[in-house]
Backbone as numpy.savetxt, mean C-alpha at the origin, in Angstrom:
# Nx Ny Nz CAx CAy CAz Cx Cy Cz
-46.64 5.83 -2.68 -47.24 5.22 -3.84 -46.32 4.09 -4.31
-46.91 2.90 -4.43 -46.00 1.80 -4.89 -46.17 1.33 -5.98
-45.15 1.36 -7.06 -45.35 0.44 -8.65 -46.02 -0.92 -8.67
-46.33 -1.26 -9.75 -46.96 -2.41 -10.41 -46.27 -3.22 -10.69
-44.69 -3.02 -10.16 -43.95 -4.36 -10.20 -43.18 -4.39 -9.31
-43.45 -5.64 -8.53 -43.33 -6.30 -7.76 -41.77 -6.77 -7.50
-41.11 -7.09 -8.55 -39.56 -7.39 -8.76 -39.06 -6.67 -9.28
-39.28 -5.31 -8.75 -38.31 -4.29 -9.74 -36.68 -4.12 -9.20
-35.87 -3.91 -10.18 -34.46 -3.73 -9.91 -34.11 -5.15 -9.74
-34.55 -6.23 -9.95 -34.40 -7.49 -10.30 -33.69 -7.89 -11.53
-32.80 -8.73 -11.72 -33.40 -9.67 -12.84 -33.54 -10.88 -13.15
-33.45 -11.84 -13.65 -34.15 -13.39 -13.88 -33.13 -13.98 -13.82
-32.95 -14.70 -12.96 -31.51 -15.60 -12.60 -30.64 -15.12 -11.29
-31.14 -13.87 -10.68 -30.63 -13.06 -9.62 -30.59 -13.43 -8.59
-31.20 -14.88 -8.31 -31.49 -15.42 -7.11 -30.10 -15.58 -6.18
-29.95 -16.43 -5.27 -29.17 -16.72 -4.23 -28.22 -17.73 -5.41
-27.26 -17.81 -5.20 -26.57 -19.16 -5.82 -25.69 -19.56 -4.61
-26.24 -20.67 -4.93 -25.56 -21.94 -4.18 -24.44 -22.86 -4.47
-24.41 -23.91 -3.79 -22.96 -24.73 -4.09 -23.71 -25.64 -5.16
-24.84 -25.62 -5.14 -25.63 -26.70 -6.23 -25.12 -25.95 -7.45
-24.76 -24.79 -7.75 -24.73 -23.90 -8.85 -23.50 -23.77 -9.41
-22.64 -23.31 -8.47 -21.10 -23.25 -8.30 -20.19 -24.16 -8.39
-20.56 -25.15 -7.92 -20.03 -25.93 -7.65 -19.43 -26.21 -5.99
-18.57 -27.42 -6.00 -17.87 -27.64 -4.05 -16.95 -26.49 -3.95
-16.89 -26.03 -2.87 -16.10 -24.98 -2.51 -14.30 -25.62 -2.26
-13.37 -25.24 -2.29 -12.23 -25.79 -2.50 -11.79 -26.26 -0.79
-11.30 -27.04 -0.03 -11.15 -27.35 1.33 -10.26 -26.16 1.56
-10.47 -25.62 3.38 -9.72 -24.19 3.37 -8.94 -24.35 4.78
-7.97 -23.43 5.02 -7.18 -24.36 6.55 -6.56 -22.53 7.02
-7.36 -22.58 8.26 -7.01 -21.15 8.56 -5.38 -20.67 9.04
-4.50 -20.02 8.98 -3.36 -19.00 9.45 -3.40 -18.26 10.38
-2.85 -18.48 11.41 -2.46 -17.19 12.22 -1.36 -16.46 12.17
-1.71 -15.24 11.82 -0.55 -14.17 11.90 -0.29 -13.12 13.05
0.73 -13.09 13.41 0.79 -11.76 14.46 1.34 -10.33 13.99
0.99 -9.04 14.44 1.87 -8.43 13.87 2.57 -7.62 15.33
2.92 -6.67 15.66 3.82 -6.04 16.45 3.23 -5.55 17.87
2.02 -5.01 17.07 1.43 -4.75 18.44 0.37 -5.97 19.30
0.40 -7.41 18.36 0.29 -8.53 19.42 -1.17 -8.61 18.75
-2.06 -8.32 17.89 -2.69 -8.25 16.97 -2.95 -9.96 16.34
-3.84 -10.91 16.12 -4.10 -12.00 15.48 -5.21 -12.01 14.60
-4.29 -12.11 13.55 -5.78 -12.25 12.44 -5.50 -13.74 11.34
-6.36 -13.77 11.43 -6.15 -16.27 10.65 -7.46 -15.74 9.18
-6.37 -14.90 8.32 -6.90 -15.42 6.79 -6.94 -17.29 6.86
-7.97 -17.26 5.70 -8.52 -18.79 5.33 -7.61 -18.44 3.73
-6.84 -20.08 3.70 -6.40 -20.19 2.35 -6.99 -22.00 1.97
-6.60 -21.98 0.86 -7.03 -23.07 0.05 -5.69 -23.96 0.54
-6.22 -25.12 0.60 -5.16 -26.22 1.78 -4.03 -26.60 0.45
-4.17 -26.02 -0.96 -3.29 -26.51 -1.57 -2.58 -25.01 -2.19
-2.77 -23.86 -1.75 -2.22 -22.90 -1.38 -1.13 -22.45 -1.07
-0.16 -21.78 -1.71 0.70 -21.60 -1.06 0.42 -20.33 0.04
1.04 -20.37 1.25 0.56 -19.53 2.01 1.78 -19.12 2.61
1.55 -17.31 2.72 2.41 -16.41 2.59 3.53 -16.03 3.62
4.43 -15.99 3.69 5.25 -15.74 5.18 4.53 -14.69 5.75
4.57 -13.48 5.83 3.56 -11.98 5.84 2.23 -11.90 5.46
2.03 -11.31 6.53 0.40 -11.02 6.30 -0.22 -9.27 6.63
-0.19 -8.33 6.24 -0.76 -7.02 6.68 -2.04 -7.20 7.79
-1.72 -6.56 9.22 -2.74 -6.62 10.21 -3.94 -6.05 9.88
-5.22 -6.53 9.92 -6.48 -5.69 8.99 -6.71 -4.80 10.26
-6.33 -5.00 11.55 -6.86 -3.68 12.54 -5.63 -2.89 12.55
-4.36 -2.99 12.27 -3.57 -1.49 12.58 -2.69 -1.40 11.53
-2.52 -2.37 10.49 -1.90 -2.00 8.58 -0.55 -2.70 9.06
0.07 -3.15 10.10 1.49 -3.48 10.18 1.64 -4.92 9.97
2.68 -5.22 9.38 3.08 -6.70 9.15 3.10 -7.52 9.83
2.41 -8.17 9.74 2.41 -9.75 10.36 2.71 -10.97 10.13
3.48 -11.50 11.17 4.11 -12.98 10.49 3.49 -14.39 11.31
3.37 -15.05 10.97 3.38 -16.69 11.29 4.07 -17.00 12.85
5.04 -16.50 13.32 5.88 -16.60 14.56 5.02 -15.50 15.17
4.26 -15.96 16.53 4.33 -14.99 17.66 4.58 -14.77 18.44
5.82 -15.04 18.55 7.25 -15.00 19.70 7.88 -13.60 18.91
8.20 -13.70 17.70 8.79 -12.80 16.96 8.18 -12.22 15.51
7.18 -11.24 15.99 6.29 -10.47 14.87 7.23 -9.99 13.99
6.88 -9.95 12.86 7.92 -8.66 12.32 8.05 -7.24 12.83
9.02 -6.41 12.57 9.52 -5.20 12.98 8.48 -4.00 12.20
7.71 -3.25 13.02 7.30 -2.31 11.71 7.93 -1.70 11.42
7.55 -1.20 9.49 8.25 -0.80 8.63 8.77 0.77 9.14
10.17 1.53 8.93 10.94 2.63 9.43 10.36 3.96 8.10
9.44 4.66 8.83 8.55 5.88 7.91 9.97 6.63 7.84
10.19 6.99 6.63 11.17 8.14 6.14 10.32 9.23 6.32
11.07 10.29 6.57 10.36 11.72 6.36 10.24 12.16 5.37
9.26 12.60 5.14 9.45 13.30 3.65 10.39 14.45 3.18
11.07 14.30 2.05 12.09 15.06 1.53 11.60 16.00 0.82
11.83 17.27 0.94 11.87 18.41 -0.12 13.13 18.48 -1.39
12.49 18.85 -2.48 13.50 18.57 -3.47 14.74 19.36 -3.23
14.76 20.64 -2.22 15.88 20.64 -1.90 16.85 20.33 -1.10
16.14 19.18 -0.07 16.84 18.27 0.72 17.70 17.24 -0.67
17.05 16.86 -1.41 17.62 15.72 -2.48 18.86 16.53 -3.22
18.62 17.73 -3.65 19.92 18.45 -4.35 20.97 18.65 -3.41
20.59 18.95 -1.65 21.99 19.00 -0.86 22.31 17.91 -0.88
22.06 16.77 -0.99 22.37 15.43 -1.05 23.71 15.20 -1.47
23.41 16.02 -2.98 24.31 15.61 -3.76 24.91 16.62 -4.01
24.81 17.72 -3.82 25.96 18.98 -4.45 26.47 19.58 -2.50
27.70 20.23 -2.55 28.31 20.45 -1.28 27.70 22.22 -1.60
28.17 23.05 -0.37 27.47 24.37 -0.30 28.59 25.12 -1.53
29.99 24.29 -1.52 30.70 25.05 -2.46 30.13 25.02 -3.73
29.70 23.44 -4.03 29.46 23.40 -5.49 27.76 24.53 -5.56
27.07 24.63 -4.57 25.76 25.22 -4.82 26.27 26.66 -4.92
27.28 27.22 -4.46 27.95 28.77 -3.98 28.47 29.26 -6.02
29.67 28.14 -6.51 30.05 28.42 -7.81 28.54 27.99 -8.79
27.48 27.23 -8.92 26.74 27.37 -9.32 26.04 28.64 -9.28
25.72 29.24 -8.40 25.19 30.38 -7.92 25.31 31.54 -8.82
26.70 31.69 -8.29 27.27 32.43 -9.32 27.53 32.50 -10.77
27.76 31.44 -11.12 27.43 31.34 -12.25 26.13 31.67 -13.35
25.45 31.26 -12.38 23.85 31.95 -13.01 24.07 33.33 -13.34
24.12 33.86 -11.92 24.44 35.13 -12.03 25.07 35.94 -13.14
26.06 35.50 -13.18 26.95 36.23 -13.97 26.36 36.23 -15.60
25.80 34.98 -15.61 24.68 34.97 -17.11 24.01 36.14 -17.14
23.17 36.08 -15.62 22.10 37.50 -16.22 23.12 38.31 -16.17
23.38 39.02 -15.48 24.32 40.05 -15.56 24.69 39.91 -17.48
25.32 39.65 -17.85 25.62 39.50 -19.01 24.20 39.91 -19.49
23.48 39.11 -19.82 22.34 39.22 -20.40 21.43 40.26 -19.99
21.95 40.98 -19.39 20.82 42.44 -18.49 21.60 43.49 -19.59
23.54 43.48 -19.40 24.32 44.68 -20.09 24.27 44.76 -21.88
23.40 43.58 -22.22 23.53 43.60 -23.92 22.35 44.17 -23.61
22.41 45.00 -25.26 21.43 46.11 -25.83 20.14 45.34 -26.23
């Protein structure tokens, strides 16, 4: 069953816009970037643009540069740390051993009061 209007989900002015509308489009001068795995992708910039040393590869996310003799290096993934990787960091097993104890000896205390 079809409605009685014809332009529905429309509205008045919705048409196509053009450069008659917009106005001239700005002159544009394409880039090639490479990234590591040999990857070329040529963003379009505005010829009065500054345009970027780096560029992110849109098929595999790795950096890409202007030189394709020499891509950039991809970026070195850290592993993820558990917060108690970050506390051995910084305290030695002695200082975690007299901490230890120390707790301890609180409860203890705090177990023998009435």
């Amino acid at each position: 069953m079809s409605g009685g209007n014809a332009i529905r989900g429309t509205r008045v002015g919705a048409g196509p816009m053009g450069e008659s509308e917009r106005g001239e489009s700005a002159p544009r001068r394409r880039v090639s970037y490479w990234c590591a795995n040999g990857h070329e992708s040529r963003p379009s910039f505005a010829v009065e643009a500054d345009v970027p040393e780096n560029w992110d590869c849109p098929r595999c996310g790795l950096p890409a540069g202007r030189d394709e003799q020499t891509p950039p290096a991809p970026p070195r993934n850290e592993p993820y740390k558990t917060h108690l990787a970050y506390v051995k960091e910084r305290r030695s097993d002695a200082d975690g051993e007299a901490i230890l104890e120390e707790a301890l000896a609180k409860l203890r205390r705090q177990r023998e009061e009435p």
